[in-house]
PDB file of C-alpha atoms and ligand atoms in Angstrom:
ATOM      1  CA  MET D  24      83.145 125.673 157.331  1.00 34.00           C
ATOM      2  CA  PRO D  25      80.635 127.689 159.561  1.00 40.00           C
ATOM      3  CA  GLU D  26      81.664 128.607 162.969  1.00 41.00           C
ATOM      4  CA  ARG D  27      81.336 126.356 165.981  1.00 48.00           C
ATOM      5  CA  SER D  28      78.124 127.097 168.216  1.00 47.00           C
ATOM      6  CA  ALA D  29      79.344 128.653 171.153  1.00 48.00           C
ATOM      7  CA  SER D  30      76.603 128.153 173.851  1.00 56.00           C
ATOM      8  CA  ARG D  31      76.267 125.238 176.162  1.00 80.00           C
ATOM      9  CA  VAL D  32      72.915 123.501 176.009  1.00 94.00           C
ATOM     10  CA  THR D  33      71.092 123.039 179.493  1.00 96.00           C
ATOM     11  CA  THR D  34      68.193 120.993 178.361  1.00 98.00           C
ATOM     12  CA  LEU D  35      67.626 118.014 175.940  1.00 98.00           C
ATOM     13  CA  ASP D  36      65.293 120.163 173.984  1.00 98.00           C
ATOM     14  CA  GLN D  37      67.926 122.875 173.560  1.00 98.00           C
ATOM     15  CA  LEU D  38      70.308 120.212 172.252  1.00 98.00           C
ATOM     16  CA  LYS D  39      67.787 119.019 169.819  1.00 98.00           C
ATOM     17  CA  ALA D  40      67.158 122.781 168.665  1.00 98.00           C
ATOM     18  CA  ALA D  41      71.219 123.342 168.551  1.00 98.00           C
ATOM     19  CA  THR D  42      72.018 120.165 166.731  1.00 98.00           C
ATOM     20  CA  MET D  43      69.163 120.849 164.277  1.00 98.00           C
ATOM     21  CA  ALA D  44      70.821 124.131 163.476  1.00 98.00           C
ATOM     22  CA  CYS D  45      74.437 122.711 163.406  1.00 98.00           C
ATOM     23  CA  ARG D  46      76.449 122.814 160.327  1.00 97.00           C
ATOM     24  CA  GLU D  47      79.946 122.264 161.741  1.00 97.00           C
ATOM     25  CA  CYS D  48      80.140 119.634 159.167  1.00 97.00           C
ATOM     26  CA  PRO D  49      78.492 118.855 155.878  1.00 96.00           C
ATOM     27  CA  ILE D  50      76.198 116.226 157.185  1.00 98.00           C
ATOM     28  CA  GLY D  51      73.996 118.835 158.623  1.00 97.00           C
ATOM     29  CA  TYR D  52      73.078 119.909 155.181  1.00 97.00           C
ATOM     30  CA  ILE D  53      71.479 116.808 153.839  1.00 97.00           C
ATOM     31  CA  ALA D  54      69.815 115.053 156.553  1.00 98.00           C
ATOM     32  CA  THR D  55      66.167 115.643 157.241  1.00 98.00           C
ATOM     33  CA  GLN D  56      66.856 116.829 161.010  1.00 98.00           C
ATOM     34  CA  SER D  57      69.085 115.981 163.841  1.00 98.00           C
ATOM     35  CA  VAL D  58      68.397 113.013 166.126  1.00 98.00           C
ATOM     36  CA  VAL D  59      69.249 113.218 169.802  1.00 98.00           C
ATOM     37  CA  GLY D  60      69.029 110.469 172.372  1.00 98.00           C
ATOM     38  CA  GLU D  61      66.098 109.325 174.440  1.00 98.00           C
ATOM     39  CA  GLY D  62      65.351 107.566 177.452  1.00 98.00           C
ATOM     40  CA  LYS D  63      65.755 107.687 181.229  1.00 97.00           C
ATOM     41  CA  PRO D  64      67.424 110.620 182.774  1.00 97.00           C
ATOM     42  CA  LYS D  65      70.142 109.482 185.116  1.00 97.00           C
ATOM     43  CA  PRO D  66      70.239 105.967 183.802  1.00 97.00           C
ATOM     44  CA  ARG D  67      72.460 103.097 184.882  1.00 96.00           C
ATOM     45  CA  LEU D  68      73.709 102.940 181.231  1.00 98.00           C
ATOM     46  CA  MET D  69      73.801 105.220 178.169  1.00 98.00           C
ATOM     47  CA  LEU D  70      74.041 103.481 175.134  1.00 98.00           C
ATOM     48  CA  VAL D  71      75.799 105.082 172.146  1.00 98.00           C
ATOM     49  CA  GLY D  72      75.477 104.294 168.650  1.00 98.00           C
ATOM     50  CA  GLU D  73      77.212 105.453 165.429  1.00 98.00           C
ATOM     51  CA  GLN D  74      74.616 107.798 163.627  1.00 98.00           C
ATOM     52  CA  PRO D  75      70.931 107.972 162.791  1.00 98.00           C
ATOM     53  CA  GLY D  76      70.112 105.701 159.993  1.00 98.00           C
ATOM     54  CA  ASP D  77      67.368 106.396 157.148  1.00 98.00           C
ATOM     55  CA  GLN D  78      64.426 105.396 159.471  1.00 98.00           C
ATOM     56  CA  GLU D  79      65.921 107.241 162.545  1.00 98.00           C
ATOM     57  CA  ASP D  80      66.223 110.400 160.270  1.00 98.00           C
ATOM     58  CA  LEU D  81      62.774 110.435 159.246  1.00 98.00           C
ATOM     59  CA  ALA D  82      61.191 109.676 162.792  1.00 98.00           C
ATOM     60  CA  GLY D  83      63.624 111.949 164.383  1.00 98.00           C
ATOM     61  CA  LYS D  84      64.503 109.199 167.065  1.00 98.00           C
ATOM     62  CA  PRO D  85      67.350 107.017 167.527  1.00 98.00           C
ATOM     63  CA  PHE D  86      67.346 103.391 167.158  1.00 98.00           C
ATOM     64  CA  VAL D  87      63.795 102.686 165.527  1.00 98.00           C
ATOM     65  CA  GLY D  88      65.064 100.787 162.160  1.00 98.00           C
ATOM     66  CA  PRO D  89      66.277  97.322 161.798  1.00 97.00           C
ATOM     67  CA  ALA D  90      69.453  97.868 164.165  1.00 98.00           C
ATOM     68  CA  GLY D  91      67.146  99.100 166.716  1.00 98.00           C
ATOM     69  CA  LYS D  92      64.778  96.112 166.698  1.00 98.00           C
ATOM     70  CA  LEU D  93      67.864  94.063 166.848  1.00 98.00           C
ATOM     71  CA  LEU D  94      69.005  96.250 169.726  1.00 98.00           C
ATOM     72  CA  ASP D  95      65.687  96.032 171.456  1.00 98.00           C
ATOM     73  CA  ARG D  96      65.637  92.014 171.139  1.00 98.00           C
ATOM     74  CA  ALA D  97      69.141  91.873 172.680  1.00 98.00           C
ATOM     75  CA  LEU D  98      68.443  94.350 175.532  1.00 98.00           C
ATOM     76  CA  GLN D  99      65.250  92.121 176.291  1.00 97.00           C
ATOM     77  CA  ALA D 100      67.434  88.974 176.127  1.00 98.00           C
ATOM     78  CA  ALA D 101      69.999  90.860 178.712  1.00 97.00           C
ATOM     79  CA  ASP D 102      67.079  91.655 180.879  1.00 96.00           C
ATOM     80  CA  ILE D 103      67.658  95.397 180.503  1.00 96.00           C
ATOM     81  CA  PRO D 104      64.266  97.169 179.841  1.00 96.00           C
ATOM     82  CA  ARG D 105      64.896  99.938 177.027  1.00 97.00           C
ATOM     83  CA  ASP D 106      63.024 102.410 179.107  1.00 96.00           C
ATOM     84  CA  GLN D 107      65.651 102.113 181.749  1.00 96.00           C
ATOM     85  CA  VAL D 108      68.438 103.051 179.639  1.00 98.00           C
ATOM     86  CA  PHE D 109      69.174 106.132 177.504  1.00 98.00           C
ATOM     87  CA  VAL D 110      70.128 105.343 173.777  1.00 98.00           C
ATOM     88  CA  THR D 111      71.903 107.958 171.778  1.00 98.00           C
ATOM     89  CA  ASN D 112      74.377 108.506 168.744  1.00 98.00           C
ATOM     90  CA  ALA D 113      77.888 109.839 168.351  1.00 98.00           C
ATOM     91  CA  VAL D 114      76.886 111.715 165.446  1.00 98.00           C
ATOM     92  CA  LYS D 115      73.514 113.559 165.250  1.00 98.00           C
ATOM     93  CA  HIS D 116      72.727 113.672 161.603  1.00 98.00           C
ATOM     94  CA  PHE D 117      72.209 110.707 159.085  1.00 98.00           C
ATOM     95  CA  LYS D 118      75.256 110.577 156.632  1.00 98.00           C
ATOM     96  CA  PHE D 119      74.200 108.849 153.192  1.00 98.00           C
ATOM     97  CA  GLU D 120      74.672 108.876 149.594  1.00 97.00           C
ATOM     98  CA  LEU D 121      71.579 108.659 147.089  1.00 96.00           C
ATOM     99  CA  ARG D 122      71.460 105.426 144.806  1.00 96.00           C
ATOM    100  CA  GLY D 123      68.508 106.243 142.745  1.00 96.00           C
ATOM    101  CA  LYS D 124      65.943 106.925 145.236  1.00 94.00           C
ATOM    102  CA  ARG D 125      67.587 104.968 147.850  1.00 96.00           C
ATOM    103  CA  ARG D 126      69.698 106.629 150.667  1.00 97.00           C
ATOM    104  CA  ILE D 127      72.505 104.358 151.373  1.00 97.00           C
ATOM    105  CA  HIS D 128      74.364 104.658 155.015  1.00 96.00           C
ATOM    106  CA  LYS D 129      77.646 106.067 154.768  1.00 97.00           C
ATOM    107  CA  SER D 130      79.957 105.981 157.726  1.00 96.00           C
ATOM    108  CA  PRO D 131      80.977 109.282 159.330  1.00 97.00           C
ATOM    109  CA  ALA D 132      84.581 110.597 158.826  1.00 97.00           C
ATOM    110  CA  GLN D 133      86.884 111.069 161.719  1.00 97.00           C
ATOM    111  CA  ARG D 134      86.384 114.795 161.356  1.00 97.00           C
ATOM    112  CA  GLU D 135      82.661 114.440 161.506  1.00 98.00           C
ATOM    113  CA  ILE D 136      82.808 112.326 164.672  1.00 98.00           C
ATOM    114  CA  ALA D 137      85.097 114.981 166.067  1.00 98.00           C
ATOM    115  CA  ALA D 138      82.692 117.899 165.108  1.00 98.00           C
ATOM    116  CA  CYS D 139      79.923 116.334 166.747  1.00 98.00           C
ATOM    117  CA  HIS D 140      81.787 115.160 169.847  1.00 98.00           C
ATOM    118  CA  HIS D 141      80.952 118.318 172.033  1.00 97.00           C
ATOM    119  CA  TRP D 142      77.297 117.605 171.428  1.00 98.00           C
ATOM    120  CA  LEU D 143      77.557 114.015 172.640  1.00 98.00           C
ATOM    121  CA  GLU D 144      79.541 115.468 175.863  1.00 98.00           C
ATOM    122  CA  ASP D 145      76.608 117.896 176.421  1.00 98.00           C
ATOM    123  CA  GLU D 146      74.253 115.106 176.215  1.00 98.00           C
ATOM    124  CA  ILE D 147      76.279 112.847 178.744  1.00 98.00           C
ATOM    125  CA  ALA D 148      76.228 115.832 181.014  1.00 97.00           C
ATOM    126  CA  LEU D 149      72.814 116.316 181.047  1.00 97.00           C
ATOM    127  CA  VAL D 150      71.587 112.820 181.051  1.00 98.00           C
ATOM    128  CA  ARG D 151      74.102 111.832 183.817  1.00 98.00           C
ATOM    129  CA  PRO D 152      74.577 107.929 183.180  1.00 98.00           C
ATOM    130  CA  GLY D 153      76.309 105.707 185.559  1.00 97.00           C
ATOM    131  CA  ALA D 154      78.192 104.283 182.859  1.00 98.00           C
ATOM    132  CA  LEU D 155      78.359 104.269 178.888  1.00 98.00           C
ATOM    133  CA  VAL D 156      78.106 101.491 176.359  1.00 98.00           C
ATOM    134  CA  ALA D 157      79.933 102.369 172.957  1.00 98.00           C
ATOM    135  CA  LEU D 158      78.028 100.321 170.050  1.00 98.00           C
ATOM    136  CA  GLY D 159      80.803 100.070 167.589  1.00 98.00           C
ATOM    137  CA  ALA D 160      84.050 101.841 166.547  1.00 97.00           C
ATOM    138  CA  SER D 161      82.572 105.241 165.899  1.00 98.00           C
ATOM    139  CA  ALA D 162      80.853 105.395 169.395  1.00 98.00           C
ATOM    140  CA  ALA D 163      84.198 104.098 170.955  1.00 98.00           C
ATOM    141  CA  ARG D 164      86.406 106.489 169.344  1.00 97.00           C
ATOM    142  CA  SER D 165      84.069 109.532 170.125  1.00 98.00           C
ATOM    143  CA  LEU D 166      83.627 108.400 173.726  1.00 98.00           C
ATOM    144  CA  LEU D 167      87.197 107.496 174.588  1.00 98.00           C
ATOM    145  CA  GLY D 168      89.041 110.058 172.054  1.00 96.00           C
ATOM    146  CA  ARG D 169      91.045 107.419 170.403  1.00 96.00           C
ATOM    147  CA  ALA D 170      90.757 104.692 167.869  1.00 96.00           C
ATOM    148  CA  THR D 171      89.571 101.850 169.798  1.00 97.00           C
ATOM    149  CA  PRO D 172      89.518  98.283 167.855  1.00 97.00           C
ATOM    150  CA  VAL D 173      86.106  96.820 168.863  1.00 97.00           C
ATOM    151  CA  LEU D 174      86.864  93.047 168.626  1.00 96.00           C
ATOM    152  CA  ALA D 175      90.131  93.435 170.712  1.00 97.00           C
ATOM    153  CA  ASN D 176      88.283  95.416 173.387  1.00 97.00           C
ATOM    154  CA  ARG D 177      84.630  94.122 173.417  1.00 97.00           C
ATOM    155  CA  GLY D 178      83.273  93.372 176.946  1.00 95.00           C
ATOM    156  CA  GLN D 179      85.873  95.181 178.602  1.00 94.00           C
ATOM    157  CA  TRP D 180      85.323  98.454 180.725  1.00 96.00           C
ATOM    158  CA  LEU D 181      87.625 101.082 179.486  1.00 97.00           C
ATOM    159  CA  PRO D 182      88.037 104.296 181.800  1.00 97.00           C
ATOM    160  CA  ARG D 183      87.536 107.910 180.284  1.00 97.00           C
ATOM    161  CA  PRO D 184      89.791 110.675 181.676  1.00 94.00           C
ATOM    162  CA  ASP D 185      86.652 111.922 183.645  1.00 94.00           C
ATOM    163  CA  GLY D 186      86.443 108.539 185.399  1.00 95.00           C
ATOM    164  CA  MET D 187      83.386 107.120 183.739  1.00 97.00           C
ATOM    165  CA  GLN D 188      83.655 103.540 182.511  1.00 97.00           C
ATOM    166  CA  VAL D 189      82.877 102.715 178.714  1.00 98.00           C
ATOM    167  CA  LEU D 190      81.976  99.283 177.969  1.00 98.00           C
ATOM    168  CA  VAL D 191      82.824  98.625 174.159  1.00 98.00           C
ATOM    169  CA  THR D 192      80.802  96.191 171.968  1.00 98.00           C
ATOM    170  CA  LEU D 193      79.832  95.636 168.369  1.00 98.00           C
ATOM    171  CA  HIS D 194      77.231  97.926 166.582  1.00 98.00           C
ATOM    172  CA  PRO D 195      74.013  95.895 166.065  1.00 98.00           C
ATOM    173  CA  SER D 196      74.207  96.455 162.387  1.00 97.00           C
ATOM    174  CA  ALA D 197      77.399  94.304 162.420  1.00 97.00           C
ATOM    175  CA  LEU D 198      75.327  91.527 163.539  1.00 96.00           C
ATOM    176  CA  LEU D 199      72.851  91.886 160.574  1.00 95.00           C
ATOM    177  CA  ARG D 200      75.809  91.508 158.265  1.00 96.00           C
ATOM    178  CA  VAL D 201      76.961  88.173 160.138  1.00 97.00           C
ATOM    179  CA  ASP D 202      76.485  84.938 158.024  1.00 97.00           C
ATOM    180  CA  PRO D 203      73.102  83.501 158.863  1.00 96.00           C
ATOM    181  CA  GLU D 204      74.824  80.221 160.261  1.00 97.00           C
ATOM    182  CA  ASP D 205      76.736  82.419 162.750  1.00 97.00           C
ATOM    183  CA  ARG D 206      74.267  84.801 163.397  1.00 96.00           C
ATOM    184  CA  GLU D 207      72.806  83.138 166.671  1.00 97.00           C
ATOM    185  CA  ALA D 208      76.311  82.988 168.436  1.00 98.00           C
ATOM    186  CA  ALA D 209      77.168  86.483 167.327  1.00 98.00           C
ATOM    187  CA  PHE D 210      73.782  87.628 168.934  1.00 98.00           C
ATOM    188  CA  GLU D 211      74.418  85.593 172.211  1.00 98.00           C
ATOM    189  CA  ALA D 212      77.934  87.322 172.352  1.00 98.00           C
ATOM    190  CA  PHE D 213      76.447  90.593 171.947  1.00 98.00           C
ATOM    191  CA  VAL D 214      73.783  89.808 174.727  1.00 98.00           C
ATOM    192  CA  ALA D 215      76.632  88.520 176.815  1.00 98.00           C
ATOM    193  CA  ASP D 216      78.347  91.830 176.463  1.00 98.00           C
ATOM    194  CA  LEU D 217      75.108  93.792 177.605  1.00 98.00           C
ATOM    195  CA  ARG D 218      74.870  91.770 180.627  1.00 97.00           C
ATOM    196  CA  GLN D 219      78.352  92.475 181.397  1.00 95.00           C
ATOM    197  CA  ALA D 220      77.407  96.322 181.193  1.00 95.00           C
ATOM    198  CA  GLN D 221      74.477  95.507 183.767  1.00 89.00           C
ATOM    199  CA  ARG D 222      76.874  93.936 186.029  1.00 89.00           C
ATOM    200  CA  LEU D 223      78.897  96.795 187.094  1.00 84.00           C
ATOM    201  CA  PHE D 224      75.917  97.857 189.216  1.00 77.00           C
ATOM    202  CA  ALA D 225      75.812  94.503 190.581  1.00 68.00           C
ATOM    203  CA  ARG D 226      78.990  94.425 192.453  1.00 55.00           C
TER     204      ARG D 226
HETATM  205  N1  URA U1143      72.397 102.935 163.930  1.00 50.27           N
HETATM  206  C1  URA U1143      73.068 103.779 164.725  1.00 50.27           C
HETATM  207  O1  URA U1143      74.177 103.737 164.935  1.00 50.27           O
HETATM  208  N2  URA U1143      72.149 104.487 165.450  1.00 50.27           N
HETATM  209  C2  URA U1143      70.763 104.447 165.113  1.00 50.27           C
HETATM  210  O2  URA U1143      70.085 105.489 165.844  1.00 50.27           O
HETATM  211  C3  URA U1143      70.043 103.736 164.128  1.00 50.27           C
HETATM  212  C4  URA U1143      71.208 102.885 163.456  1.00 50.27           C
END
Protein backbone atom coordinates (compact mmCIF):
# COMPACT_ATOMS: atom_id res chain seq x y z
CA MET A 1 0.00 0.00 0.00
CA PRO A 2 1.44 3.46 -0.89
CA GLU A 3 2.40 5.89 1.85
CA ARG A 4 -0.25 8.10 3.37
CA SER A 5 -0.07 11.68 2.00
CA ALA A 6 1.53 13.86 4.67
CA SER A 7 0.31 17.40 4.04
CA ARG A 8 -2.86 18.93 5.45
CA VAL A 9 -5.10 20.63 2.95
CA THR A 10 -6.25 24.21 3.51
CA THR A 11 -8.94 24.63 0.82
CA LEU A 12 -11.62 22.40 -0.72
CA ASP A 13 -9.81 22.66 -4.08
CA GLN A 14 -6.71 21.27 -2.41
CA LEU A 15 -8.82 18.53 -0.86
CA LYS A 16 -10.11 17.63 -4.32
CA ALA A 17 -6.57 17.54 -5.75
CA ALA A 18 -5.20 15.54 -2.83
CA THR A 19 -8.01 12.98 -2.89
CA MET A 20 -7.69 12.67 -6.69
CA ALA A 21 -4.11 11.54 -6.12
CA CYS A 22 -4.92 9.39 -3.08
CA ARG A 23 -4.07 5.70 -3.37
CA GLU A 24 -4.11 4.90 0.35
CA CYS A 25 -6.68 2.21 -0.38
CA PRO A 26 -7.43 0.29 -3.60
CA ILE A 27 -10.62 2.19 -4.49
CA GLY A 28 -8.64 5.15 -5.85
CA TYR A 29 -7.24 2.92 -8.59
CA ILE A 30 -10.64 2.02 -10.05
CA ALA A 31 -12.79 5.14 -9.64
CA THR A 32 -13.03 7.81 -12.36
CA GLN A 33 -12.24 10.60 -9.92
CA SER A 34 -12.60 11.55 -6.28
CA VAL A 35 -15.78 13.27 -5.16
CA VAL A 36 -15.54 15.81 -2.35
CA GLY A 37 -18.45 17.61 -0.75
CA GLU A 38 -20.22 20.76 -1.81
CA GLY A 39 -22.55 23.29 -0.26
CA LYS A 40 -22.51 26.19 2.14
CA PRO A 41 -19.36 26.97 4.12
CA LYS A 42 -19.98 27.21 7.89
CA PRO A 43 -23.43 25.60 7.53
CA ARG A 44 -25.63 24.55 10.42
CA LEU A 45 -25.51 20.99 9.15
CA MET A 46 -23.04 18.85 7.23
CA LEU A 47 -24.66 15.68 5.86
CA VAL A 48 -22.29 12.76 5.38
CA GLY A 49 -23.15 9.79 3.15
CA GLU A 50 -21.19 6.62 2.45
CA GLN A 51 -19.38 7.01 -0.87
CA PRO A 52 -20.12 8.38 -4.34
CA GLY A 53 -22.27 6.17 -6.56
CA ASP A 54 -22.03 5.57 -10.29
CA GLN A 55 -23.48 8.94 -11.29
CA GLU A 56 -21.53 10.87 -8.66
CA ASP A 57 -18.31 9.22 -9.85
CA LEU A 58 -18.97 10.43 -13.39
CA ALA A 59 -20.21 13.91 -12.41
CA GLY A 60 -17.64 14.54 -9.66
CA LYS A 61 -20.43 15.74 -7.36
CA PRO A 62 -22.05 14.14 -4.30
CA PHE A 63 -25.64 12.90 -4.19
CA VAL A 64 -26.71 13.64 -7.77
CA GLY A 65 -28.06 10.11 -8.57
CA PRO A 66 -31.20 8.31 -7.32
CA ALA A 67 -30.23 8.50 -3.63
CA GLY A 68 -29.46 12.21 -4.09
CA LYS A 69 -32.89 12.84 -5.63
CA LEU A 70 -34.53 11.15 -2.64
CA LEU A 71 -32.34 13.17 -0.26
CA ASP A 72 -33.38 16.38 -2.05
CA ARG A 73 -37.05 15.47 -1.65
CA ALA A 74 -36.58 14.72 2.06
CA LEU A 75 -34.64 17.95 2.67
CA GLN A 76 -37.41 19.90 0.96
CA ALA A 77 -40.05 18.15 3.10
CA ALA A 78 -38.03 19.02 6.21
CA ASP A 79 -37.73 22.69 5.12
CA ILE A 80 -33.97 22.47 4.81
CA PRO A 81 -32.74 24.14 1.58
CA ARG A 82 -29.96 21.96 0.13
CA ASP A 83 -27.88 25.06 -0.62
CA GLN A 84 -27.91 25.90 3.11
CA VAL A 85 -26.18 22.66 4.12
CA PHE A 86 -22.97 20.93 3.08
CA VAL A 87 -23.25 17.43 1.61
CA THR A 88 -20.36 14.99 1.44
CA ASN A 89 -19.31 11.35 1.90
CA ALA A 90 -17.18 9.33 4.32
CA VAL A 91 -15.29 7.72 1.41
CA LYS A 92 -14.20 9.89 -1.50
CA HIS A 93 -14.00 7.28 -4.31
CA PHE A 94 -16.65 4.98 -5.83
CA LYS A 95 -16.19 1.29 -5.02
CA PHE A 96 -17.89 -1.05 -7.46
CA GLU A 97 -17.70 -4.39 -9.20
CA LEU A 98 -18.32 -4.87 -12.89
CA ARG A 99 -21.28 -7.03 -13.98
CA GLY A 100 -21.08 -6.98 -17.71
CA LYS A 101 -20.91 -3.29 -18.48
CA ARG A 102 -22.73 -2.27 -15.29
CA ARG A 103 -20.83 -0.90 -12.33
CA ILE A 104 -22.51 -2.26 -9.21
CA HIS A 105 -22.02 -0.44 -5.90
CA LYS A 106 -19.96 -2.32 -3.31
CA SER A 107 -19.93 -1.13 0.29
CA PRO A 108 -16.54 0.12 1.46
CA ALA A 109 -14.68 -2.13 3.91
CA GLN A 110 -13.87 -0.86 7.37
CA ARG A 111 -10.18 -0.42 6.41
CA GLU A 112 -11.24 1.72 3.42
CA ILE A 113 -13.48 3.90 5.59
CA ALA A 114 -10.56 4.23 8.01
CA ALA A 115 -8.09 5.12 5.22
CA CYS A 116 -10.38 7.94 4.04
CA HIS A 117 -11.20 9.20 7.52
CA HIS A 118 -8.49 11.86 7.64
CA TRP A 119 -9.85 13.43 4.41
CA LEU A 120 -13.30 13.67 5.99
CA GLU A 121 -11.83 15.27 9.11
CA ASP A 122 -9.94 17.77 6.92
CA GLU A 123 -13.22 18.58 5.20
CA ILE A 124 -15.03 19.10 8.52
CA ALA A 125 -12.23 21.39 9.69
CA LEU A 126 -12.45 23.43 6.46
CA VAL A 127 -16.25 23.63 6.27
CA ARG A 128 -16.82 24.20 10.01
CA PRO A 129 -20.43 22.94 10.28
CA GLY A 130 -22.52 23.48 13.40
CA ALA A 131 -23.39 19.78 13.58
CA LEU A 132 -23.11 16.57 11.59
CA VAL A 133 -25.71 14.18 10.17
CA ALA A 134 -24.53 10.62 9.52
CA LEU A 135 -26.50 9.09 6.64
CA GLY A 136 -26.09 5.39 7.35
CA ALA A 137 -23.66 3.09 9.10
CA SER A 138 -20.47 3.88 7.17
CA ALA A 139 -20.80 7.60 7.88
CA ALA A 140 -21.69 6.95 11.54
CA ARG A 141 -18.63 4.72 11.93
CA SER A 142 -16.32 7.28 10.37
CA LEU A 143 -17.72 10.28 12.27
CA LEU A 144 -17.95 8.56 15.66
CA GLY A 145 -14.94 6.25 15.36
CA ARG A 146 -16.90 3.14 16.32
CA ALA A 147 -19.58 0.86 14.95
CA THR A 148 -22.91 2.59 15.62
CA PRO A 149 -26.03 0.57 14.75
CA VAL A 150 -28.27 2.90 12.79
CA LEU A 151 -31.69 1.60 13.78
CA ALA A 152 -30.87 1.64 17.50
CA ASN A 153 -29.48 5.18 17.35
CA ARG A 154 -31.45 6.96 14.66
CA GLY A 155 -32.79 10.40 15.49
CA GLN A 156 -30.45 10.78 18.45
CA TRP A 157 -27.61 13.22 18.98
CA LEU A 158 -24.34 11.49 19.81
CA PRO A 159 -21.31 13.56 20.86
CA ARG A 160 -17.85 13.23 19.34
CA PRO A 161 -14.71 13.64 21.43
CA ASP A 162 -14.23 17.11 19.83
CA GLY A 163 -17.67 18.14 21.17
CA MET A 164 -19.47 18.15 17.80
CA GLN A 165 -22.86 16.48 17.79
CA VAL A 166 -23.73 13.77 15.28
CA LEU A 167 -27.31 12.85 14.43
CA VAL A 168 -27.53 9.34 13.02
CA THR A 169 -30.15 8.39 10.47
CA LEU A 170 -30.65 6.01 7.55
CA HIS A 171 -28.89 6.27 4.25
CA PRO A 172 -31.38 7.43 1.59
CA SER A 173 -30.53 4.33 -0.53
CA ALA A 174 -31.97 2.18 2.27
CA LEU A 175 -35.32 3.89 1.65
CA LEU A 176 -35.12 2.97 -2.03
CA ARG A 177 -35.00 -0.70 -0.99
CA VAL A 178 -38.03 -0.57 1.38
CA ASP A 179 -41.14 -2.49 0.24
CA PRO A 180 -43.45 -0.16 -1.70
CA GLU A 181 -46.24 -0.40 0.89
CA ASP A 182 -43.89 0.76 3.68
CA ARG A 183 -42.04 3.37 1.67
CA GLU A 184 -44.14 6.41 2.54
CA ALA A 185 -43.86 5.75 6.31
CA ALA A 186 -40.10 5.16 5.97
CA PHE A 187 -39.76 8.43 4.07
CA GLU A 188 -41.72 10.33 6.75
CA ALA A 189 -39.51 8.85 9.49
CA PHE A 190 -36.41 9.96 7.56
CA VAL A 191 -37.85 13.48 7.19
CA ALA A 192 -38.58 13.48 10.95
CA ASP A 193 -34.89 12.70 11.63
CA LEU A 194 -33.82 15.59 9.38
CA ARG A 195 -36.25 17.93 11.16
CA GLN A 196 -34.75 16.80 14.44
CA ALA A 197 -31.32 17.80 13.08
CA GLN A 198 -32.64 21.25 12.19
CA ARG A 199 -34.18 21.68 15.66
CA LEU A 200 -30.78 21.66 17.37
CA PHE A 201 -30.52 25.28 16.27
CA ALA A 202 -34.02 26.33 17.31
CA ARG A 203 -33.46 25.71 21.02
N1 LIG B 1 -24.66 7.46 -1.95
C1 LIG B 1 -23.83 8.13 -1.11
O1 LIG B 1 -23.60 7.71 0.01
N2 LIG B 1 -23.29 9.24 -1.55
C2 LIG B 1 -23.50 9.75 -2.75
O2 LIG B 1 -22.92 10.79 -3.06
C3 LIG B 1 -24.37 9.05 -3.60
C4 LIG B 1 -24.94 7.90 -3.18
